[in-house]
C-alpha cells in the first residue's frame, strides 16, 4: 500500500515506480515507526522503546507463566505491520508469533 500497489507481485510493481517514490515509502514508514515507538515508550507500553520478539515470547512462557502484556503485544503488532507494510526489512514471522502469543495470553487469563 505504501508503494501505491496492492498486487502480489510487489517487486515487479515497484520496478515501474519513479525512483523518488520507491525511496520515499520506506522513509515515511520509518518515520512513522519511530513516532509510534517513541509514543508507546512514553506511555509505558514498550519498555526501552523496542518491540518484543520471539525471544520475549519464549521468556514469557518460561519465566512469567505465559503472561504477555496486551498493550506491548498490540503495540508491537502495529509497529511491525507499519514497518513491513512500508518496505522495512523486519521479518514477518516474529510479529505473527508475538501477536498470536498475546491473544493466547489474553484468552488464558
GROMACS .gro file of C-alpha atoms in nm:
model
  109
    1UNK     CA    1   0.000   0.000   0.000
    2UNK     CA    2   0.286   0.238   0.075
    3UNK     CA    3   0.405   0.198  -0.283
    4UNK     CA    4   0.057   0.256  -0.423
    5UNK     CA    5   0.017  -0.105  -0.531
    6UNK     CA    6  -0.188  -0.393  -0.395
    7UNK     CA    7  -0.057  -0.669  -0.620
    8UNK     CA    8   0.107  -0.990  -0.504
    9UNK     CA    9   0.395  -0.925  -0.741
   10UNK     CA   10   0.521  -0.624  -0.548
   11UNK     CA   11   0.873  -0.637  -0.691
   12UNK     CA   12   0.754  -0.603  -1.049
   13UNK     CA   13   0.509  -0.331  -0.945
   14UNK     CA   14   0.781  -0.141  -0.758
   15UNK     CA   15   1.018  -0.162  -1.056
   16UNK     CA   16   0.784   0.066  -1.251
   17UNK     CA   17   0.772   0.335  -0.983
   18UNK     CA   18   0.961   0.660  -1.001
   19UNK     CA   19   1.286   0.631  -0.801
   20UNK     CA   20   1.182   0.908  -0.563
   21UNK     CA   21   0.854   0.734  -0.478
   22UNK     CA   22   1.029   0.399  -0.423
   23UNK     CA   23   1.269   0.575  -0.185
   24UNK     CA   24   1.003   0.779  -0.007
   25UNK     CA   25   0.777   0.490   0.103
   26UNK     CA   26   1.028   0.326   0.342
   27UNK     CA   27   1.143   0.664   0.471
   28UNK     CA   28   0.787   0.765   0.559
   29UNK     CA   29   0.730   0.424   0.717
   30UNK     CA   30   1.048   0.456   0.922
   31UNK     CA   31   0.943   0.799   1.049
   32UNK     CA   32   0.600   0.663   1.142
   33UNK     CA   33   0.753   0.361   1.318
   34UNK     CA   34   0.990   0.581   1.518
   35UNK     CA   35   0.698   0.804   1.620
   36UNK     CA   36   0.493   0.505   1.732
   37UNK     CA   37   0.789   0.360   1.924
   38UNK     CA   38   0.856   0.693   2.094
   39UNK     CA   39   0.490   0.741   2.187
   40UNK     CA   40   0.448   0.383   2.310
   41UNK     CA   41   0.766   0.416   2.518
   42UNK     CA   42   0.642   0.741   2.674
   43UNK     CA   43   0.307   0.575   2.755
   44UNK     CA   44   0.488   0.282   2.914
   45UNK     CA   45   0.357   0.029   2.660
   46UNK     CA   46   0.700  -0.066   2.528
   47UNK     CA   47   0.989  -0.089   2.768
   48UNK     CA   48   1.308   0.060   2.632
   49UNK     CA   49   1.140   0.181   2.313
   50UNK     CA   50   1.163  -0.156   2.140
   51UNK     CA   51   0.909  -0.410   2.034
   52UNK     CA   52   0.912  -0.761   2.168
   53UNK     CA   53   1.003  -1.058   1.952
   54UNK     CA   54   1.004  -1.435   1.956
   55UNK     CA   55   1.269  -1.448   2.230
   56UNK     CA   56   1.044  -1.239   2.455
   57UNK     CA   57   0.754  -1.479   2.391
   58UNK     CA   58   0.974  -1.774   2.489
   59UNK     CA   59   1.089  -1.591   2.802
   60UNK     CA   60   0.730  -1.502   2.896
   61UNK     CA   61   0.635  -1.868   2.868
   62UNK     CA   62   0.931  -1.985   3.075
   63UNK     CA   63   0.952  -1.713   3.339
   64UNK     CA   64   0.623  -1.522   3.352
   65UNK     CA   65   0.384  -1.818   3.335
   66UNK     CA   66   0.292  -1.731   2.978
   67UNK     CA   67   0.164  -1.382   3.058
   68UNK     CA   68   0.228  -1.113   2.798
   69UNK     CA   69   0.122  -0.753   2.850
   70UNK     CA   70  -0.157  -0.687   2.596
   71UNK     CA   71  -0.051  -0.325   2.543
   72UNK     CA   72   0.304  -0.419   2.448
   73UNK     CA   73   0.177  -0.704   2.231
   74UNK     CA   74  -0.061  -0.485   2.036
   75UNK     CA   75   0.191  -0.202   2.008
   76UNK     CA   76   0.449  -0.448   1.873
   77UNK     CA   77   0.196  -0.575   1.618
   78UNK     CA   78   0.116  -0.223   1.497
   79UNK     CA   79   0.482  -0.125   1.473
   80UNK     CA   80   0.567  -0.442   1.282
   81UNK     CA   81   0.271  -0.405   1.045
   82UNK     CA   82   0.368  -0.047   0.961
   83UNK     CA   83   0.733  -0.142   0.917
   84UNK     CA   84   0.670  -0.442   0.693
   85UNK     CA   85   0.391  -0.260   0.506
   86UNK     CA   86   0.616   0.031   0.420
   87UNK     CA   87   0.901  -0.183   0.291
   88UNK     CA   88   1.104  -0.224   0.608
   89UNK     CA   89   1.330  -0.523   0.644
   90UNK     CA   90   1.159  -0.660   0.956
   91UNK     CA   91   1.070  -1.026   0.943
   92UNK     CA   92   0.709  -1.131   0.901
   93UNK     CA   93   0.711  -1.436   1.128
   94UNK     CA   94   0.819  -1.272   1.454
   95UNK     CA   95   0.530  -1.025   1.472
   96UNK     CA   96   0.282  -1.302   1.392
   97UNK     CA   97   0.426  -1.520   1.669
   98UNK     CA   98   0.412  -1.233   1.916
   99UNK     CA   99   0.057  -1.131   1.823
  100UNK     CA  100  -0.060  -1.493   1.849
  101UNK     CA  101   0.105  -1.528   2.190
  102UNK     CA  102  -0.056  -1.202   2.306
  103UNK     CA  103  -0.402  -1.321   2.201
  104UNK     CA  104  -0.340  -1.662   2.366
  105UNK     CA  105  -0.227  -1.487   2.684
  106UNK     CA  106  -0.548  -1.282   2.686
  107UNK     CA  107  -0.765  -1.591   2.632
  108UNK     CA  108  -0.583  -1.782   2.905
  109UNK     CA  109  -0.636  -1.508   3.165
   0.00000   0.00000   0.00000
